[in-house]
Short mmCIF file of C-alpha atoms in Angstrom, two decimals:
data_model
loop_
_atom_site.label_atom_id
_atom_site.label_comp_id
_atom_site.label_asym_id
_atom_site.label_seq_id
_atom_site.Cartn_x
_atom_site.Cartn_y
_atom_site.Cartn_z
CA MET A 415 123.66 169.60 143.77
CA SER A 416 122.68 170.32 140.00
CA SER A 417 122.42 168.13 137.55
CA GLU A 418 125.95 168.90 136.01
CA VAL A 419 127.60 169.14 139.15
CA LEU A 420 127.27 164.66 139.15
CA VAL A 421 129.35 164.90 135.89
CA GLN A 422 131.66 167.34 137.93
CA SER A 423 131.73 164.65 140.95
CA ALA A 424 132.14 161.76 138.93
CA SER A 425 135.09 163.45 137.09
CA GLU A 426 137.39 163.13 140.39
CA VAL A 427 136.49 159.29 140.86
CA ILE A 428 138.06 158.49 137.04
CA GLY A 429 141.21 161.52 137.38
CA ARG A 430 142.51 159.15 140.21
CA GLN A 431 145.19 156.82 138.98
CA LEU A 432 145.59 153.52 140.64
CA LYS A 433 149.53 151.64 139.89
CA PRO A 434 148.60 149.13 137.46
CA PHE A 435 147.71 145.89 139.40
CA PRO A 436 149.74 143.23 138.19
CA GLU A 437 148.74 140.39 135.79
CA GLN A 438 148.57 137.70 137.97
CA GLU A 439 147.05 140.51 140.92
CA PRO A 440 142.94 139.59 141.43
CA TYR A 441 140.75 142.50 139.86
CA ILE A 442 137.80 142.01 141.29
CA ILE A 443 134.39 145.20 140.99
CA ALA A 444 131.25 143.93 141.86
CA SER A 445 127.84 144.93 140.44
CA LEU A 446 125.13 145.74 144.03
CA GLY A 447 121.76 147.01 144.63
CA TYR A 448 119.50 146.17 147.46
CA LYS A 449 116.26 146.33 145.34
CA GLY A 450 115.46 144.69 141.82
CA GLY A 451 114.56 146.86 138.29
CA ILE A 452 118.01 149.62 139.31
CA GLY A 453 119.96 148.39 136.44
CA LYS A 454 123.26 146.51 137.67
CA THR A 455 122.47 143.10 135.83
CA THR A 456 122.79 145.95 132.38
CA LEU A 457 125.72 147.68 134.42
CA GLY A 458 127.72 144.45 135.08
CA GLU A 459 127.48 143.23 131.59
CA GLU A 460 128.15 145.92 129.99
CA VAL A 461 131.27 146.84 132.18
CA ALA A 462 132.66 143.39 131.81
CA GLN A 463 132.27 143.70 128.08
CA GLU A 464 134.38 146.46 128.34
CA LEU A 465 137.02 145.76 130.29
CA ASP A 466 137.43 142.33 128.91
CA ALA A 467 136.74 140.60 132.07
CA VAL A 468 134.81 137.73 132.95
CA ALA A 469 131.09 137.74 134.33
CA VAL A 470 130.72 136.20 137.69
CA ASP A 471 126.45 134.92 138.67
CA LEU A 472 125.67 134.91 141.91
CA ASP A 473 122.46 135.57 140.87
CA TRP A 474 119.68 132.77 141.11
CA SER A 475 116.96 134.81 139.91
CA LYS A 476 115.26 133.98 136.87
CA GLY A 477 115.42 136.71 135.21
CA GLY A 478 119.94 137.49 135.45
CA LEU A 479 122.95 137.53 133.67
CA THR A 480 122.50 133.84 132.73
CA ALA A 481 118.98 133.72 130.66
CA GLY A 482 119.81 136.86 129.28
CA TRP A 483 123.42 135.79 127.90
CA GLY A 484 121.86 132.80 126.24
CA TYR A 485 122.55 129.29 128.98
CA ARG A 486 119.74 127.39 129.31
CA GLU A 487 120.36 125.75 132.75
CA GLU A 488 118.07 122.93 131.55
CA GLU A 489 119.67 122.15 128.56
CA ARG A 490 122.99 121.78 130.93
CA GLN A 491 124.26 118.80 133.19
CA GLY A 492 125.66 119.94 136.14
CA ALA A 493 125.79 123.81 137.65
CA PRO A 494 128.97 124.71 136.91
CA LEU A 495 128.81 127.69 139.76
CA LEU A 496 128.05 125.18 142.44
CA GLU A 497 130.90 122.96 141.44
CA ALA A 498 133.28 125.28 141.89
CA PHE A 499 132.68 126.33 144.96
CA GLU A 500 132.27 123.11 146.22
CA SER A 501 134.89 120.74 145.11
CA GLY A 502 137.31 123.65 145.51
CA LYS A 503 138.02 123.63 141.63
CA VAL A 504 138.47 127.12 139.23
CA PRO A 505 135.25 127.03 136.68
CA THR A 506 136.05 127.29 133.53
CA PRO A 507 134.35 130.51 132.20
CA LEU A 508 132.36 129.56 129.63
CA ARG A 509 133.62 131.11 126.25
CA GLY A 510 131.49 134.77 124.74
CA GLY A 511 133.15 135.62 121.84
CA ASP A 512 133.72 138.76 120.98
CA ARG A 513 130.11 140.32 121.14
CA LYS A 514 129.63 139.40 125.08
CA PRO A 515 131.72 138.80 128.32
CA ASP A 516 133.12 135.23 129.22
CA LEU A 517 130.55 133.85 131.59
CA ILE A 518 131.08 131.81 134.38
CA PRO A 519 126.59 130.94 135.07
CA GLY A 520 124.63 131.14 137.52
CA HIS A 521 122.05 128.63 138.68
CA THR A 522 118.47 129.14 139.28
CA THR A 523 119.36 126.93 142.91
CA PHE A 524 122.61 128.84 144.35
CA GLY A 525 120.44 130.45 146.85
CA GLU A 526 119.86 127.48 148.58
CA ASN A 527 123.07 126.09 148.13
CA GLU A 528 125.02 129.36 148.95
CA PRO A 529 128.32 128.59 150.59
CA SER A 530 129.61 131.20 153.31
CA ALA A 531 131.02 134.63 152.55
CA GLU A 532 134.28 133.89 153.54
CA LYS A 533 134.66 130.78 151.53
CA VAL A 534 132.41 133.24 147.78
CA ALA A 535 135.43 135.58 148.77
CA ASP A 536 138.36 133.42 149.20
CA ASP A 537 137.13 131.50 146.28
CA LEU A 538 136.43 134.81 144.17
CA LEU A 539 140.12 136.31 145.04
CA ARG A 540 141.74 133.13 143.76
CA TRP A 541 139.29 132.12 140.34
CA SER A 542 140.86 135.43 139.68
CA LYS A 543 144.70 135.03 140.10
CA GLU A 544 144.65 131.62 138.49
CA LEU A 545 143.07 132.91 135.62
CA LYS A 546 144.08 136.33 135.08
CA ARG A 547 141.16 138.19 134.88
CA ARG A 548 139.92 140.55 135.78
CA LEU A 549 136.23 139.66 137.20
CA VAL A 550 132.18 141.08 137.44
CA VAL A 551 130.52 140.00 139.81
CA ASP A 552 126.65 140.23 139.64
CA THR A 553 124.88 140.14 143.22
CA HIS A 554 121.94 138.80 144.39
CA PRO A 555 119.91 141.79 145.49
CA ASP A 556 119.84 140.74 148.75
CA ALA A 557 121.65 141.18 151.77
CA CYS A 558 122.93 137.46 151.77
CA PRO A 559 125.77 135.38 152.47
CA SER A 560 127.09 135.10 148.62
CA THR A 561 126.46 138.89 148.40
CA TYR A 562 128.30 140.12 151.83
CA GLY A 563 131.74 137.76 150.47
CA ALA A 564 131.70 139.35 146.70
CA MET A 565 131.74 142.92 148.34
CA ALA A 566 134.11 141.81 150.45
CA ALA A 567 136.80 140.18 147.70
CA ALA A 568 135.86 143.30 145.46
CA ASN A 569 138.44 146.85 144.64
CA VAL A 570 135.19 148.55 143.81
CA VAL A 571 131.90 147.83 143.81
CA LEU A 572 129.78 149.56 141.60
CA THR A 573 126.52 150.72 143.30
CA PRO A 574 123.27 151.53 140.34
CA VAL A 575 121.55 155.40 142.49
CA VAL A 576 118.18 154.93 140.24
CA LEU A 577 116.95 159.02 141.54
CA LYS A 578 113.47 158.55 142.44
CA VAL A 579 112.37 158.39 145.91
CA ARG A 580 111.24 154.34 146.90
CA GLU A 581 115.09 153.73 144.87
CA MET A 582 116.83 156.06 147.50
CA ARG A 583 115.17 154.50 150.31
CA SER A 584 116.66 150.93 149.50
CA LEU A 585 119.91 153.03 149.16
CA GLU A 586 120.07 154.60 152.36
CA GLN A 587 120.10 151.37 153.50
CA LEU A 588 122.35 149.80 152.16
CA LEU A 589 124.27 152.95 153.13
CA GLU A 590 122.73 152.54 156.43
CA GLU A 591 124.22 148.66 156.21
CA ALA A 592 127.05 148.01 153.85
CA SER A 593 129.52 152.08 153.56
CA ASP A 594 132.58 150.42 154.56
CA TYR A 595 132.82 148.40 151.24
CA PRO A 596 134.47 150.73 148.36
CA LEU A 597 131.07 151.76 146.65
CA LEU A 598 131.25 153.43 143.98
CA LEU A 599 127.86 155.44 143.72
CA ILE A 600 126.62 155.09 139.83
CA PRO A 601 123.35 157.29 138.86
CA TYR A 602 121.70 155.40 136.55
CA MET A 603 118.80 155.79 134.20
CA VAL A 604 119.20 159.70 134.34
CA ASP A 605 116.04 161.06 132.29
CA GLY A 606 116.78 164.85 131.41
CA ALA A 607 115.38 166.36 133.85
CA PRO A 608 116.42 164.43 137.37
CA SER A 609 114.88 165.56 140.59
CA GLU A 610 116.60 168.34 141.77
CA GLN A 611 115.89 167.56 145.42
CA LEU A 612 116.34 163.58 144.98
CA ILE A 613 120.19 164.94 143.06
CA ASN A 614 120.53 166.86 146.47
CA GLU A 615 119.85 163.59 148.64
CA LEU A 616 122.08 161.69 146.55
CA GLU A 617 124.46 164.39 147.76
CA SER A 618 123.52 164.54 150.94
CA LEU A 619 123.71 160.59 150.85
CA ALA A 620 127.39 160.18 149.83
CA THR A 621 128.93 162.60 151.98
CA LYS A 622 127.09 161.86 155.49
CA TYR A 623 128.71 158.14 154.26
CA GLN A 624 131.85 159.07 153.03
CA VAL A 625 131.47 157.37 149.63
CA SER A 626 131.89 158.30 145.79
CA VAL A 627 129.59 159.56 143.10
CA GLY A 628 130.89 158.11 139.67
CA PRO A 629 129.63 158.90 135.79
CA MET A 630 126.23 158.72 135.46
CA VAL A 631 124.37 156.49 133.14
CA SER A 632 121.22 158.73 131.34
CA TYR A 633 117.93 157.09 130.80
CA TYR A 634 117.72 155.04 127.51
CA LYS A 635 114.04 153.36 126.56
CA TRP A 636 115.54 151.15 124.22
CA ILE A 637 117.46 149.64 125.55
CA GLY A 638 114.12 147.75 128.38
CA VAL A 639 112.53 146.10 124.93
CA ARG A 640 115.85 144.91 122.88
CA ARG A 641 115.70 141.26 122.92
CA LYS A 642 118.99 141.27 121.61
CA ARG A 643 121.49 138.60 123.51
CA VAL A 644 125.34 141.09 122.59
CA ALA A 645 126.24 143.06 124.68
CA ILE A 646 125.75 147.09 124.02
CA CYS A 647 129.84 147.48 123.90
CA SER A 648 130.19 145.26 121.53
CA GLU A 649 130.88 145.43 117.97
CA PRO A 650 129.19 147.06 115.86
CA ILE A 651 128.07 150.02 117.74
CA PHE A 652 125.45 151.56 116.38
CA LYS A 653 124.43 155.08 116.29
CA LYS A 654 121.73 155.77 118.52
CA GLU A 655 123.91 153.27 121.26
CA GLU A 656 126.96 155.65 121.05
CA PRO A 657 126.32 157.90 124.11
CA PHE A 658 125.01 154.35 126.20
CA VAL A 659 128.83 153.13 125.28
CA GLU A 660 130.05 156.07 125.66
CA GLN A 661 128.84 156.06 129.58
CA ILE A 662 130.04 152.90 129.24
CA ARG A 663 133.14 153.63 129.21
CA GLU A 664 133.67 156.16 131.24
CA VAL A 665 132.03 153.93 134.49
CA ALA A 666 134.95 151.20 133.31
CA LYS A 667 137.40 153.39 133.53
CA ALA A 668 136.09 154.92 137.11
CA ALA A 669 135.96 151.30 138.13
CA LEU A 670 139.77 151.29 137.76
CA ASN A 671 141.11 153.87 139.28
CA TYR A 672 139.09 154.02 142.51
CA VAL A 673 140.41 154.50 145.27
CA ARG A 674 138.49 154.56 148.70
#
């Protein structure tokens, strides 16, 4: 499997057709990874922006989506995510305007107060239906109840794949435990000369566990040092950002057209 075939393998996923979901029906995309630093939060945030979806942050890490969005829990009263699960009420997303997705913010104490997987799945489906919005759910990088709940509710689970040895071992563990969920593997942060051996390993794992490989996203050094709190996919899009935005659009298209 050459690097060019990464693109070709994605075309089948992008080209599949789903009948459009009625507006009132839930549509949930989860962003999943068993290892930190593989890009799942950035991927989820940008796909949410591209699809005008509500981002839901189930990752209680301080460096996650909520903090990057600009929400500072120490300056706020309450914890909207926890309160929504406890009360049964549908949370009101924070408005992101034109430059970042609307957000149901996470909280650093969520890990200590996680609902059951069943509760998370049921509530996410209800939120999507009642809000009449797609949800993109960023999960914690562990096999924890909220992560399994998000995967159970999801129509598709975007799983960034970094073509490095340790990251591939983590992917293999994830596939061993969760390949029965609707996973879509996204080769992510792919450099100009990816390892042929690791590309072949990805093909082998995808075949063994019968999961799809979606569009790839290249490595962009500038993303790691970027300080802006707005989505890259928001207008105006600068010239250096255009290749990344186009790749995210292909991922978003694949997420909507996903068929197991």
